């Protein structure tokens, strides 16, 4: 355990240097774009600077470049930034050329029919888990999983099952981003993630929406985690049919991701 924690400490220090000093200008530019895209509301430059721990002078250079290419737009009246019209080109290209939109939906639909509950496919994007697609349950469900919406990569079964299969260095970078840095905190998190890997799936309750449970399994490309397929439902319905739902989710995960 001592040697394990020495390894963790060394990796933490390396990751801190990577985050603060070694990101290229292109990577920082993409960070700004993704941060704006992930926000549910327009962001002010000062807020971006604080949230990204980036000097305001550097941030304004990136914002100007993204604005010139119409990847973001500025609301001068409110001094805020949001996604720009060029994002439509990215969306259209994704819908036409990616195997995900057409390939994921049939599997999610089958999973929804097998379980009777909402199903979704999530992928890691930066420090978040992004919902690529979802199929609603016929039952009313107050759930935050919607296509195009993202959640922190530390909350909910989908996020945790992805996080569990990422390399340790990236796990520590993500945990550090969410200010999980104390030894006791890290010990608890790494233990939980290790248990998820042992089980091969994750279950959570009320971590995103009160009273809603999620069952998630990882999706791989080769040995690399590519995303997670999940079922969401009220906790009592998950608990009453947990074994069946877990089996269906694991089967769906093995059928993903779709290939051209």
Tab-separated table of C-alpha atoms in Angstrom:
chain	number	residue	atom	x	y	z
A	1	UNK	CA	0.000	0.000	0.000
A	2	UNK	CA	2.906	2.373	0.762
A	3	UNK	CA	4.423	1.803	-2.663
A	4	UNK	CA	1.005	2.203	-4.252
A	5	UNK	CA	0.546	5.603	-2.636
A	6	UNK	CA	4.043	6.678	-3.644
A	7	UNK	CA	3.012	5.908	-7.196
A	8	UNK	CA	-0.192	7.915	-6.775
A	9	UNK	CA	1.694	10.900	-5.350
A	10	UNK	CA	4.238	10.841	-8.166
A	11	UNK	CA	1.516	10.648	-10.798
A	12	UNK	CA	-0.403	13.462	-9.087
A	13	UNK	CA	2.642	15.706	-9.282
A	14	UNK	CA	3.217	14.802	-12.917
A	15	UNK	CA	-0.419	15.468	-13.726
A	16	UNK	CA	-0.344	18.810	-11.948
A	17	UNK	CA	2.587	19.829	-14.126
A	18	UNK	CA	0.813	18.595	-17.231
A	19	UNK	CA	-2.366	20.513	-16.407
A	20	UNK	CA	-0.713	23.775	-15.463
A	21	UNK	CA	2.398	23.909	-17.623
A	22	UNK	CA	2.439	21.379	-20.448
A	23	UNK	CA	-0.839	21.874	-22.286
A	24	UNK	CA	-0.243	23.227	-25.740
A	25	UNK	CA	-2.006	26.349	-26.978
A	26	UNK	CA	-4.215	24.155	-29.165
A	27	UNK	CA	-5.236	22.016	-26.193
A	28	UNK	CA	-6.062	25.092	-24.126
A	29	UNK	CA	-8.127	26.452	-27.006
A	30	UNK	CA	-10.111	23.204	-27.143
A	31	UNK	CA	-10.540	23.278	-23.367
A	32	UNK	CA	-12.174	26.696	-23.598
A	33	UNK	CA	-14.472	25.548	-26.410
A	34	UNK	CA	-15.548	22.361	-24.596
A	35	UNK	CA	-16.083	24.243	-21.329
A	36	UNK	CA	-18.417	26.705	-23.062
A	37	UNK	CA	-20.210	23.917	-24.939
A	38	UNK	CA	-20.797	21.929	-21.737
A	39	UNK	CA	-22.356	24.839	-19.873
A	40	UNK	CA	-26.182	24.956	-19.724
A	41	UNK	CA	-26.060	28.772	-19.815
A	42	UNK	CA	-23.849	31.521	-21.332
A	43	UNK	CA	-20.665	32.237	-19.407
A	44	UNK	CA	-18.847	35.463	-18.639
A	45	UNK	CA	-15.119	35.690	-19.268
A	46	UNK	CA	-14.327	36.221	-15.591
A	47	UNK	CA	-16.308	33.113	-14.662
A	48	UNK	CA	-14.503	31.106	-17.338
A	49	UNK	CA	-11.160	32.350	-16.077
A	50	UNK	CA	-11.923	31.250	-12.514
A	51	UNK	CA	-13.465	27.887	-13.444
A	52	UNK	CA	-10.606	27.005	-15.788
A	53	UNK	CA	-7.852	28.514	-13.653
A	54	UNK	CA	-6.665	30.447	-16.698
A	55	UNK	CA	-5.264	34.011	-16.780
A	56	UNK	CA	-7.868	36.393	-18.167
A	57	UNK	CA	-5.417	37.792	-20.732
A	58	UNK	CA	-4.794	34.310	-22.179
A	59	UNK	CA	-8.492	33.500	-22.086
A	60	UNK	CA	-9.418	36.580	-24.115
A	61	UNK	CA	-6.977	35.520	-26.847
A	62	UNK	CA	-8.678	32.128	-27.122
A	63	UNK	CA	-12.145	33.654	-27.008
A	64	UNK	CA	-11.258	36.064	-29.810
A	65	UNK	CA	-9.978	33.238	-32.021
A	66	UNK	CA	-13.021	31.041	-31.385
A	67	UNK	CA	-15.323	34.003	-32.023
A	68	UNK	CA	-13.557	34.838	-35.317
A	69	UNK	CA	-14.253	31.281	-36.501
A	70	UNK	CA	-17.888	31.451	-35.309
A	71	UNK	CA	-17.339	28.516	-32.982
A	72	UNK	CA	-18.577	30.746	-30.160
A	73	UNK	CA	-20.558	33.959	-30.113
A	74	UNK	CA	-20.512	36.882	-27.716
A	75	UNK	CA	-23.589	38.515	-26.282
A	76	UNK	CA	-22.318	42.069	-25.921
A	77	UNK	CA	-25.333	43.161	-23.885
A	78	UNK	CA	-24.617	40.620	-21.155
A	79	UNK	CA	-20.891	40.155	-21.783
A	80	UNK	CA	-21.322	36.380	-22.073
A	81	UNK	CA	-20.199	33.623	-24.447
A	82	UNK	CA	-22.009	30.601	-25.842
A	83	UNK	CA	-21.670	28.136	-28.741
A	84	UNK	CA	-21.650	29.761	-32.172
A	85	UNK	CA	-23.229	28.906	-35.542
A	86	UNK	CA	-20.197	26.923	-36.751
A	87	UNK	CA	-21.203	24.300	-34.197
A	88	UNK	CA	-24.019	23.389	-36.611
A	89	UNK	CA	-21.427	22.153	-39.106
A	90	UNK	CA	-19.916	19.870	-36.492
A	91	UNK	CA	-23.359	18.581	-35.553
A	92	UNK	CA	-24.316	17.912	-39.175
A	93	UNK	CA	-21.035	16.127	-39.920
A	94	UNK	CA	-21.437	13.992	-36.811
A	95	UNK	CA	-24.991	13.016	-37.730
A	96	UNK	CA	-24.036	12.138	-41.320
A	97	UNK	CA	-20.688	10.415	-40.855
A	98	UNK	CA	-20.482	9.006	-37.336
A	99	UNK	CA	-21.686	5.425	-36.768
A	100	UNK	CA	-23.004	6.438	-33.331
A	101	UNK	CA	-26.346	8.139	-34.161
A	102	UNK	CA	-27.737	5.241	-36.222
A	103	UNK	CA	-25.790	2.477	-34.520
A	104	UNK	CA	-26.531	3.307	-30.893
A	105	UNK	CA	-30.267	3.924	-31.137
A	106	UNK	CA	-31.383	0.365	-32.040
A	107	UNK	CA	-29.411	-1.070	-29.130
A	108	UNK	CA	-30.785	1.539	-26.715
A	109	UNK	CA	-34.302	0.886	-28.015
A	110	UNK	CA	-33.916	-2.863	-27.445
A	111	UNK	CA	-32.549	-2.209	-23.950
A	112	UNK	CA	-35.482	0.077	-23.168
A	113	UNK	CA	-37.936	-2.562	-24.386
A	114	UNK	CA	-36.220	-5.314	-22.378
A	115	UNK	CA	-36.242	-3.333	-19.139
A	116	UNK	CA	-39.167	-0.975	-19.653
A	117	UNK	CA	-36.923	1.849	-18.443
A	118	UNK	CA	-34.997	4.791	-19.873
A	119	UNK	CA	-31.717	3.881	-21.591
A	120	UNK	CA	-28.758	6.085	-22.566
A	121	UNK	CA	-25.264	5.993	-24.042
A	122	UNK	CA	-22.567	8.233	-22.555
A	123	UNK	CA	-19.018	9.028	-23.659
A	124	UNK	CA	-16.184	10.818	-21.827
A	125	UNK	CA	-15.477	14.374	-22.996
A	126	UNK	CA	-12.822	16.161	-20.985
A	127	UNK	CA	-13.938	16.133	-17.351
A	128	UNK	CA	-17.558	15.239	-18.177
A	129	UNK	CA	-19.710	12.374	-19.404
A	130	UNK	CA	-21.712	13.404	-22.479
A	131	UNK	CA	-25.049	11.836	-23.399
A	132	UNK	CA	-24.870	10.811	-27.075
A	133	UNK	CA	-28.402	9.425	-27.190
A	134	UNK	CA	-31.215	8.228	-24.948
A	135	UNK	CA	-34.554	6.461	-25.221
A	136	UNK	CA	-37.245	7.611	-22.808
A	137	UNK	CA	-39.242	5.291	-20.612
A	138	UNK	CA	-43.013	5.118	-21.175
A	139	UNK	CA	-43.292	5.988	-17.492
A	140	UNK	CA	-42.867	9.520	-16.211
A	141	UNK	CA	-39.305	9.970	-15.001
A	142	UNK	CA	-37.636	13.132	-13.820
A	143	UNK	CA	-34.126	12.528	-15.119
A	144	UNK	CA	-31.332	14.832	-16.287
A	145	UNK	CA	-30.025	12.544	-19.033
A	146	UNK	CA	-30.783	14.156	-22.368
A	147	UNK	CA	-29.030	13.965	-25.703
A	148	UNK	CA	-26.216	16.512	-25.776
A	149	UNK	CA	-26.242	17.112	-22.023
A	150	UNK	CA	-23.180	16.387	-19.901
A	151	UNK	CA	-22.589	15.515	-16.272
A	152	UNK	CA	-19.433	15.654	-14.126
A	153	UNK	CA	-17.328	12.543	-14.607
A	154	UNK	CA	-17.609	11.792	-10.883
A	155	UNK	CA	-21.399	11.701	-10.459
A	156	UNK	CA	-23.730	8.871	-11.347
A	157	UNK	CA	-23.232	5.269	-12.446
A	158	UNK	CA	-22.464	6.178	-16.067
A	159	UNK	CA	-19.675	8.563	-15.126
A	160	UNK	CA	-18.191	6.308	-12.464
A	161	UNK	CA	-18.078	3.215	-14.646
A	162	UNK	CA	-16.213	5.215	-17.302
A	163	UNK	CA	-13.895	6.717	-14.702
A	164	UNK	CA	-13.153	3.271	-13.252
A	165	UNK	CA	-11.658	2.042	-16.517
A	166	UNK	CA	-9.598	5.118	-17.369
A	167	UNK	CA	-5.836	5.041	-16.711
A	168	UNK	CA	-4.844	5.971	-13.155
A	169	UNK	CA	-3.126	9.150	-14.340
A	170	UNK	CA	-6.324	10.386	-15.981
A	171	UNK	CA	-8.408	9.349	-12.985
A	172	UNK	CA	-6.216	11.502	-10.759
A	173	UNK	CA	-6.402	14.420	-13.170
A	174	UNK	CA	-10.201	14.253	-13.159
A	175	UNK	CA	-10.409	13.891	-9.379
A	176	UNK	CA	-7.999	16.794	-8.967
A	177	UNK	CA	-10.179	18.897	-11.293
A	178	UNK	CA	-13.095	18.346	-8.908
A	179	UNK	CA	-10.859	19.171	-5.914
A	180	UNK	CA	-10.650	15.597	-4.658
A	181	UNK	CA	-7.040	15.680	-3.546
A	182	UNK	CA	-6.786	14.608	0.111
A	183	UNK	CA	-5.345	11.149	0.738
A	184	UNK	CA	-8.465	9.935	2.547
A	185	UNK	CA	-10.690	11.151	-0.295
A	186	UNK	CA	-8.500	9.588	-2.951
A	187	UNK	CA	-8.309	6.325	-1.021
A	188	UNK	CA	-12.114	6.114	-0.843
A	189	UNK	CA	-12.526	6.997	-4.521
A	190	UNK	CA	-9.889	4.596	-5.824
A	191	UNK	CA	-11.325	1.810	-3.667
A	192	UNK	CA	-14.808	2.459	-5.063
A	193	UNK	CA	-13.520	2.526	-8.640
A	194	UNK	CA	-11.627	-0.723	-8.089
A	195	UNK	CA	-14.818	-2.394	-6.811
A	196	UNK	CA	-16.669	-1.204	-9.917
A	197	UNK	CA	-13.998	-2.829	-12.108
A	198	UNK	CA	-14.306	-6.054	-10.136
A	199	UNK	CA	-18.092	-6.086	-10.614
A	200	UNK	CA	-17.965	-4.988	-14.255
A	201	UNK	CA	-20.822	-2.510	-13.758
A	202	UNK	CA	-21.890	0.384	-11.518
A	203	UNK	CA	-25.086	1.252	-9.677
A	204	UNK	CA	-25.875	4.635	-8.140
A	205	UNK	CA	-28.898	6.258	-6.515
A	206	UNK	CA	-29.818	9.946	-6.184
A	207	UNK	CA	-26.371	11.141	-7.301
A	208	UNK	CA	-27.832	13.237	-10.121
A	209	UNK	CA	-31.619	13.124	-9.721
A	210	UNK	CA	-33.267	12.486	-6.370
A	211	UNK	CA	-34.803	9.019	-6.137
A	212	UNK	CA	-33.444	7.899	-9.513
A	213	UNK	CA	-31.060	4.946	-9.760
A	214	UNK	CA	-28.746	4.123	-12.626
A	215	UNK	CA	-27.201	0.843	-13.765
A	216	UNK	CA	-24.244	1.242	-16.131
A	217	UNK	CA	-21.697	-0.954	-17.887
A	218	UNK	CA	-18.549	0.065	-19.763
A	219	UNK	CA	-18.202	-0.047	-23.536
A	220	UNK	CA	-14.781	-0.787	-25.001
A	221	UNK	CA	-12.870	-0.308	-28.217
A	222	UNK	CA	-10.147	-2.904	-27.827
A	223	UNK	CA	-8.868	-2.474	-24.277
A	224	UNK	CA	-9.807	1.218	-24.071
A	225	UNK	CA	-13.054	2.382	-22.480
A	226	UNK	CA	-15.121	4.297	-25.033
A	227	UNK	CA	-18.283	5.013	-23.082
A	228	UNK	CA	-21.049	3.532	-20.958
A	229	UNK	CA	-24.538	2.220	-21.596
A	230	UNK	CA	-27.060	2.812	-18.823
A	231	UNK	CA	-30.581	2.278	-17.587
A	232	UNK	CA	-32.236	4.879	-15.338
A	233	UNK	CA	-35.379	4.344	-13.276
A	234	UNK	CA	-36.875	5.079	-9.860
A	235	UNK	CA	-34.810	3.328	-7.208
A	236	UNK	CA	-37.604	0.967	-6.155
A	237	UNK	CA	-38.007	-0.362	-9.714
A	238	UNK	CA	-34.271	-0.925	-10.092
A	239	UNK	CA	-34.056	-2.725	-6.732
A	240	UNK	CA	-36.973	-5.034	-7.523
A	241	UNK	CA	-35.437	-6.215	-10.838
A	242	UNK	CA	-31.745	-5.521	-10.333
A	243	UNK	CA	-30.380	-8.832	-11.627
A	244	UNK	CA	-32.388	-8.717	-14.850
A	245	UNK	CA	-31.535	-5.053	-15.506
A	246	UNK	CA	-27.821	-5.636	-14.874
A	247	UNK	CA	-27.824	-8.577	-17.290
A	248	UNK	CA	-29.586	-6.546	-20.002
A	249	UNK	CA	-27.201	-3.609	-19.558
A	250	UNK	CA	-24.152	-5.880	-19.801
A	251	UNK	CA	-25.535	-7.455	-22.987
A	252	UNK	CA	-26.116	-4.024	-24.519
A	253	UNK	CA	-22.579	-2.927	-23.596
A	254	UNK	CA	-21.111	-5.890	-25.465
A	255	UNK	CA	-22.994	-4.823	-28.619
A	256	UNK	CA	-21.478	-1.320	-28.539
A	257	UNK	CA	-19.936	0.801	-29.930
A	258	UNK	CA	-21.213	0.405	-33.516
A	259	UNK	CA	-18.654	0.233	-36.297
A	260	UNK	CA	-18.804	1.459	-39.886
